[in-house]
Coordinates of C-alpha atoms in Angstrom, one line a residue:
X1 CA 0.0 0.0 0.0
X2 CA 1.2 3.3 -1.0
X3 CA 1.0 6.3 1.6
X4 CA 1.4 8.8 -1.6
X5 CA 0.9 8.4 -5.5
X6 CA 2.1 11.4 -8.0
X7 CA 1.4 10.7 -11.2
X8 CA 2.9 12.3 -14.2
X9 CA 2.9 15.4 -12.4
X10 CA 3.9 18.9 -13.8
X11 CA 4.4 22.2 -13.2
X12 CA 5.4 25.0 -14.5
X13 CA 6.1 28.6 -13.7
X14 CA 5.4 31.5 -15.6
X15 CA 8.8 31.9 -17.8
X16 CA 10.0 28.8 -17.1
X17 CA 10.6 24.9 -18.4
X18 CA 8.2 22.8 -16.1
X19 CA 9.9 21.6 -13.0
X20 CA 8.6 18.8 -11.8
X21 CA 7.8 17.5 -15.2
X22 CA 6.3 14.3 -15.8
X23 CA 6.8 12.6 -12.1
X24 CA 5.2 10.1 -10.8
X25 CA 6.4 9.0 -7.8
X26 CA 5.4 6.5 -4.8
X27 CA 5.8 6.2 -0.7
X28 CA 5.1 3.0 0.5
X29 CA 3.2 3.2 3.9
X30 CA 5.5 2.7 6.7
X31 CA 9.2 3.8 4.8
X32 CA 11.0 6.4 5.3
X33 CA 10.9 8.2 1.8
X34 CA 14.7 10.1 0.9
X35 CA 13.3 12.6 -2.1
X36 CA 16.8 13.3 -3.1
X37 CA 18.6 16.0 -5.6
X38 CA 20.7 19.0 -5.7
X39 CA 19.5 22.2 -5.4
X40 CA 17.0 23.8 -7.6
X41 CA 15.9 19.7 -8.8
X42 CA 12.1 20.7 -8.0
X43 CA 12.4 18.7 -4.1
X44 CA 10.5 21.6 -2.4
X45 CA 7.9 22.6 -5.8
X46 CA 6.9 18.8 -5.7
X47 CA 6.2 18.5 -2.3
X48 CA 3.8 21.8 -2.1
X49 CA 2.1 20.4 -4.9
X50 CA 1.3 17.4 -2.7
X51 CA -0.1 19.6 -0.5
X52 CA -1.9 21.1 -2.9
X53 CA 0.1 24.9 -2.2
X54 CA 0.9 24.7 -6.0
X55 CA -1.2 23.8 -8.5
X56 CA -0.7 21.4 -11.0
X57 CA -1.1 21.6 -14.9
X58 CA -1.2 17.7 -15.0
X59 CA -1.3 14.1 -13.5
X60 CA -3.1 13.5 -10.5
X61 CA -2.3 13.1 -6.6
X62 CA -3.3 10.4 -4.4
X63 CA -2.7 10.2 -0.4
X64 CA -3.8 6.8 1.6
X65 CA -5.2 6.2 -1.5
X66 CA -7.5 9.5 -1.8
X67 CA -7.8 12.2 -4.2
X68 CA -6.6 15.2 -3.3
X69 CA -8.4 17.3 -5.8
X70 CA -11.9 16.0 -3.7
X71 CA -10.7 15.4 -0.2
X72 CA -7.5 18.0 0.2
X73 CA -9.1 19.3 3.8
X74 CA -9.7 15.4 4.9
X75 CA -6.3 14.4 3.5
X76 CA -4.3 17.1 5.3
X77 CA -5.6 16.2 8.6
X78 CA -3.2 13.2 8.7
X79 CA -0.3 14.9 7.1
X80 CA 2.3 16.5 9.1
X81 CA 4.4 18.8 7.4
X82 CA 7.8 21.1 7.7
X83 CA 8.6 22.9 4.6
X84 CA 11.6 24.8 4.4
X85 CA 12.2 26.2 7.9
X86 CA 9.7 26.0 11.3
X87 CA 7.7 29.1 12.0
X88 CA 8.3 30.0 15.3
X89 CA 7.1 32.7 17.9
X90 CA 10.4 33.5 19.4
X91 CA 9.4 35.1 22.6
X92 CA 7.2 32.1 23.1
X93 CA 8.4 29.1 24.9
X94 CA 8.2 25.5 23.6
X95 CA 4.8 24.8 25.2
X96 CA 3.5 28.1 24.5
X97 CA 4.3 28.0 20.8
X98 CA 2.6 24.4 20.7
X99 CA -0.5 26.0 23.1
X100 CA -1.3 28.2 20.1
X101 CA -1.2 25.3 17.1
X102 CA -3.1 23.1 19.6
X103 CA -5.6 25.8 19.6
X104 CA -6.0 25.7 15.6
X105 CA -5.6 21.9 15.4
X106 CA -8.4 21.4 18.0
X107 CA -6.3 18.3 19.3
X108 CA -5.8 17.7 22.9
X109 CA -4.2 19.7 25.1
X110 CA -2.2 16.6 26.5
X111 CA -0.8 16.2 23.4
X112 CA 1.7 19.0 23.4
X113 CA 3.2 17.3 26.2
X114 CA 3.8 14.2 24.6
X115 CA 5.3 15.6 21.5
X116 CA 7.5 17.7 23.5
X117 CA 8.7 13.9 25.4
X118 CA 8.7 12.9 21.5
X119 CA 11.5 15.4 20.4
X120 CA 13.3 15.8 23.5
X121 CA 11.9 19.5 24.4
X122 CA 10.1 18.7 27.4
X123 CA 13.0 20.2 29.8
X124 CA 13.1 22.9 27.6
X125 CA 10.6 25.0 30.5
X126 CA 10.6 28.9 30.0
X127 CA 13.5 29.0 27.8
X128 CA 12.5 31.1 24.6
X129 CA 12.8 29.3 21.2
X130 CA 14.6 32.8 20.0
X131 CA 17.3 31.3 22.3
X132 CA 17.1 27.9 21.1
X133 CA 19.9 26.3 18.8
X134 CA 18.9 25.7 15.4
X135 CA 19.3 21.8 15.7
X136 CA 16.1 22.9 18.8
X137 CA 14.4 25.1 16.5
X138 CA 14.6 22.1 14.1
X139 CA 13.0 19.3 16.4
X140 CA 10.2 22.4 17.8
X141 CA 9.0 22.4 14.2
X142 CA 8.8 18.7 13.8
X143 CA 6.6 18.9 17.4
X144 CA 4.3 21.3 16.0
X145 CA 4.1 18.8 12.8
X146 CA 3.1 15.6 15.2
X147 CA 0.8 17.5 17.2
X148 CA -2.7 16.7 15.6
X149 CA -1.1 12.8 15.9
X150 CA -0.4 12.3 11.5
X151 CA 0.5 9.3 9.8
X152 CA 2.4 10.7 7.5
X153 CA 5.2 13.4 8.3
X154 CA 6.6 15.3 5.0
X155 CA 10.1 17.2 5.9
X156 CA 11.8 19.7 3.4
X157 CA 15.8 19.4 4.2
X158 CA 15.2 19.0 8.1
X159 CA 18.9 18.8 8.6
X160 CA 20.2 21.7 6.9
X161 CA 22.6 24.0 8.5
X162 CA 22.8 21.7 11.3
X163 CA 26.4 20.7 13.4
X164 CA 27.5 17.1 13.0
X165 CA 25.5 16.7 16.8
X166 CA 22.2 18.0 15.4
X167 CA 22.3 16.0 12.2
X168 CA 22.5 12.9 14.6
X169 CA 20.0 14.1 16.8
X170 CA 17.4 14.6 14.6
X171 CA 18.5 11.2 12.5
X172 CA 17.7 9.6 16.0
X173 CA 14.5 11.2 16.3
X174 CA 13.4 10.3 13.0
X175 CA 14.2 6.7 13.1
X176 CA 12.2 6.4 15.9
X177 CA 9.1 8.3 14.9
X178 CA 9.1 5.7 12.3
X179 CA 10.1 2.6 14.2
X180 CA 8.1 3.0 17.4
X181 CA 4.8 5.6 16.3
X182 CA 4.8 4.1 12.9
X183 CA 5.0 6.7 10.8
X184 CA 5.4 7.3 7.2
X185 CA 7.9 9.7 6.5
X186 CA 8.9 11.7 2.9
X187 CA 12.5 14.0 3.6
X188 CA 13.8 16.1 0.8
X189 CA 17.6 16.4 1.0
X190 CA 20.3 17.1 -0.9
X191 CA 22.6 15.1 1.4
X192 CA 23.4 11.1 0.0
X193 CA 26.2 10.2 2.7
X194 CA 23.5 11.4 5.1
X195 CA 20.0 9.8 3.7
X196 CA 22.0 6.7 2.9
X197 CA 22.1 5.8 7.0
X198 CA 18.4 7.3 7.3
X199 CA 16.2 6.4 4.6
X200 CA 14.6 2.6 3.4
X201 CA 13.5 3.7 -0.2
X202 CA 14.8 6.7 -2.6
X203 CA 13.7 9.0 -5.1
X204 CA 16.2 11.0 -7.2
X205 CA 14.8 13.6 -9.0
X206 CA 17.5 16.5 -11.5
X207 CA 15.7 19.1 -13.1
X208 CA 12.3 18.3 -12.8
X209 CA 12.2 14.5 -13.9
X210 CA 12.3 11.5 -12.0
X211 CA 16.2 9.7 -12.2
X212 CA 15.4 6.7 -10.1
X213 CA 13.4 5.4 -7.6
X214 CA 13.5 2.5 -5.8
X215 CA 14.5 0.7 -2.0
X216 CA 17.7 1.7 -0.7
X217 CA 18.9 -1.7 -1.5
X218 CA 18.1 -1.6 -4.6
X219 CA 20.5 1.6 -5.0
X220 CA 23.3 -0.2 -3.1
X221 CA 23.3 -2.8 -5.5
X222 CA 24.3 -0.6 -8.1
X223 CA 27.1 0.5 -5.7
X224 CA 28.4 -3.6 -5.7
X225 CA 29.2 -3.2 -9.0
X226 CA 32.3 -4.1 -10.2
X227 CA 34.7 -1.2 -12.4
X228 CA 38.0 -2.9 -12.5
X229 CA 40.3 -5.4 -11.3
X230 CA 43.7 -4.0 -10.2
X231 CA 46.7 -6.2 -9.6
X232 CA 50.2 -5.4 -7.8
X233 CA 52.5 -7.9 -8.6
X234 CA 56.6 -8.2 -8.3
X235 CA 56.7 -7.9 -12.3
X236 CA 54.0 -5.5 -13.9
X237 CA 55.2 -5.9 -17.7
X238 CA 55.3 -10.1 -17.0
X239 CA 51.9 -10.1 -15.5
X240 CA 50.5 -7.9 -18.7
X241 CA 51.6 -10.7 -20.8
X242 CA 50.4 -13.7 -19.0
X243 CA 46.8 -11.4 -18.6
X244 CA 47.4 -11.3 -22.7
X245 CA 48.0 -15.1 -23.1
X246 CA 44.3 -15.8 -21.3
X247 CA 43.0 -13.1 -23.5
X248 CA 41.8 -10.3 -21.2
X249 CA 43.1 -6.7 -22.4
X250 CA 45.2 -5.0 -19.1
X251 CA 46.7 -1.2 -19.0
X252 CA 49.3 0.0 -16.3
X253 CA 48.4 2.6 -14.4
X254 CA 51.0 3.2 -11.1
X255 CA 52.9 0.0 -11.6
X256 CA 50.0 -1.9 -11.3
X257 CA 47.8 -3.9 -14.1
X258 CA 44.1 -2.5 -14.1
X259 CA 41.9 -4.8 -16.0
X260 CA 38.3 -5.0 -17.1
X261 CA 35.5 -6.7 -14.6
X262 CA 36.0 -10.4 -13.9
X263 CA 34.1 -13.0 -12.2
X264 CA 36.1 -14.3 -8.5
X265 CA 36.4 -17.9 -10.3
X266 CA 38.7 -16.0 -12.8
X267 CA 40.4 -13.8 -10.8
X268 CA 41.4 -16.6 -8.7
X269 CA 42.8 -18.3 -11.8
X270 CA 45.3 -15.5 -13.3
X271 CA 46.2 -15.2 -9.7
X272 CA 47.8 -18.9 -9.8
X273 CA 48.8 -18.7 -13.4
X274 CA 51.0 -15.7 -12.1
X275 CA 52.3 -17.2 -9.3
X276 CA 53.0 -20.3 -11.5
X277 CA 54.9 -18.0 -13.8
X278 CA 57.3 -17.0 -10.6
X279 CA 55.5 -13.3 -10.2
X280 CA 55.0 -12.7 -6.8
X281 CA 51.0 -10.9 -6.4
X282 CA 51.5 -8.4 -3.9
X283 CA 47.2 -7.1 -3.6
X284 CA 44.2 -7.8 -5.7
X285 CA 41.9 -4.8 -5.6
X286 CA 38.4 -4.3 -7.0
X287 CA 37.2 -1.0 -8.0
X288 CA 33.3 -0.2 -7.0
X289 CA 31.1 2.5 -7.8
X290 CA 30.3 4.5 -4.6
X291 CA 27.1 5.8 -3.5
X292 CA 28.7 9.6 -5.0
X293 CA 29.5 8.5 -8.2
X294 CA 26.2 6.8 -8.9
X295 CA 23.9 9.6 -7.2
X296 CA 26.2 12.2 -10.0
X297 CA 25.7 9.7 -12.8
X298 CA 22.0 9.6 -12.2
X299 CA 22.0 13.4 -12.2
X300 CA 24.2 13.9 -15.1
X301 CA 23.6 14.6 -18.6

C-alpha cells in the first residue's frame, strides 16, 4: 500500500521549463521516503504540490489512496508537514508555541506534552525558542508537525545547517518516529552520505524529472558493481603478458595492471597462473562504484 501516489505530475512557472515534469512518484506506507537531488531539482515545488500549495497543470495526486483534488481538507488532517524552515514565535516558549497550534488543530491539550517527550523538548521550561539552537528550533518544528497525531510526516531538508550533533539528533529522532509511532515519513535532502544511513527507499529527481526510484537496497546494489580489477604484482610488464595469453586486455596505471570486470572464479585463476609464472602478487583490488558517483551519474547529462 502506497501512503502517496504522484502521477505524471507537472508544473510550471510562468517563464519557465516545467519543474517537476512528468513525475510520478510512490511512498510505501510505513518507509522512510529520501526525495533526493541538488538544489534547484524541483524537491521543495513537488512536495507543495502534494499539499496542494501549487497547482498542477497535469497528472493527478493520491494520499492513503484518496484524491486530493476531492478530499485536500480530509487528507491534510493526517499529514504532518515542515517545509523549508519551522515558524516560530520566538518570545514564546516551547509549550507556548505548541498551546497556540493546539488551539487551531483542536487536538488535545495533553498532546503537546507528549510531542514535546517525543522530540526531547520537554525540559526545555521557559526557555524562549529565540534562544534555542537551530538543531532545537529544528525538532520544535517537527513537534508542531506531530501535534494533531499524523500518519504521514513530509520534511523539506530538516537537517540543513545543522552541526554534526544536530544531524544525529534529529537522525535519532526520526528513526524512531518511524520505528516505534509508525510513521510514514517523505524528507527532501540534498545530502546522499547522510539519507544513505536514514532512509529505506529513494527517489532522485534533477531538473524536474524522476532519475530513479526504488528501496535503498536496490540503490546499493548498483554500488556492488564491479569497475575494474587491479593487480600489484613483483613484475607489472610479465603479469601484462600472462593477462594477454588468457585473452583479457590490461593497462598499467601506477605500476600496477588495471583490468576489465571479472568474475572471482577467474580472478582466482590469473592469480595462480602468475604465481605459476614465478611473479610474486602483492594485492588484488576491485574497483566499485560509490554511492557519489552513482547519485552524480543519475544526475548527469
Amino acid at each position: 500500500m502506497y501512503s502517496i501516489e504522484m502521477q505524471d505530475v507537472s508544473h510550471r512557472y510562468p517563464g519557465h521549463s516545467p519543474i517537476p515534469d512528468g513525475i510520478s512518484l510512490q511512498v510505501p506506507t510505513g518507509s522512510i521516503y529520501g526525495f533526493l537531488g541538488p538544489n534547484g531539482a524541483g524537491k521543495t515545488t513537488s512536495l507543495k504540490l502534494l499539499l496542494g500549495l501549487l497547482k498542477r497543470q497535469r497528472g493527478s495526486i493520491h494520499l492513503f489512496g484518496r484524491d486530493l483534488d476531492t478530499d485536500r481538507i480530509g487528507i491534510l488532517r493526517d499529514v504532518g508537514t515542515l517545509i523549508e524552515n519551522a515558524s516560530l514565535y520566538e518570545h514564546l516558549t516551547a509549550r507556548e508555541n505548541l498551546l497556540l497550534l493546539q488551539k487551531v488543530r483542536r487536538c488535545p491539550e495533553s498532546r503537546i506534552e507528549e510531542v514535546l517527550a517525543l522530540t526531547g523538548l520537554a525540559a526545555t521550561g521557559s526557555k524562549r525558542a529565540g534562544q534555542f539552537s537551530l538543531g532545537m528550533k529544528q525538532r520544535l518544528g517537527i513537534a508542531a508537525a506531530l501535534l494533531h497525531s499524523p500518519s504521514l510526516l513530509i520534511l523539506d531538508e530538516p537537517t540543513n545547517g545543522l552541526d554534526p550533533n544536530g544531524i544525529v539528533e534529529i537522525r535519532k529522532l526520526l528513526k524512531d518516529l518511524n520505528r516505534e509511532q509508525g510513521i510514514t515519513l517523505v524528507i527532501s535532502s540534498h545530502l546522499l552520505a547522510e539519507m544513505e544511513k536514514l532512509v529505506t527507499h529513494v527517489g532522485i529527481i534533477d531538473r524536474g524529472r524522476m532519475r530513479f526510484q526504488g528501496t535503498l537496497e536496490e540503490l546499493q546494489r548498483m554500488q556492488r558493481q564491479v569497475l575494474s580489477v587491479s593487480l600489484h604484482t613483483s613484475d607489472v610488464t610479465g603479469a601484462q603478458r600472462i593477462v594477454e595469453s588468457e585473452g583479457l586486455m590490461g593497462r598499467v596505471e601506477a605500476e600496477r595492471l588495471v583490468l576489465p570486470p571479472l568474475p572471482q572464479e577467474r580472478i582466482a585463476a590469473l592469480n595462480r597462473a602468475l604465481v605459476l609464472a614465478g611473479i610474486e602478487v602483492y594485492e588484488i583490488g576491485v574497483a566499485r562504484k560509490d554511492l557519489e558517483g552513482i547519485f552524480m551519474g543519475l544526475i548527469g547529462d
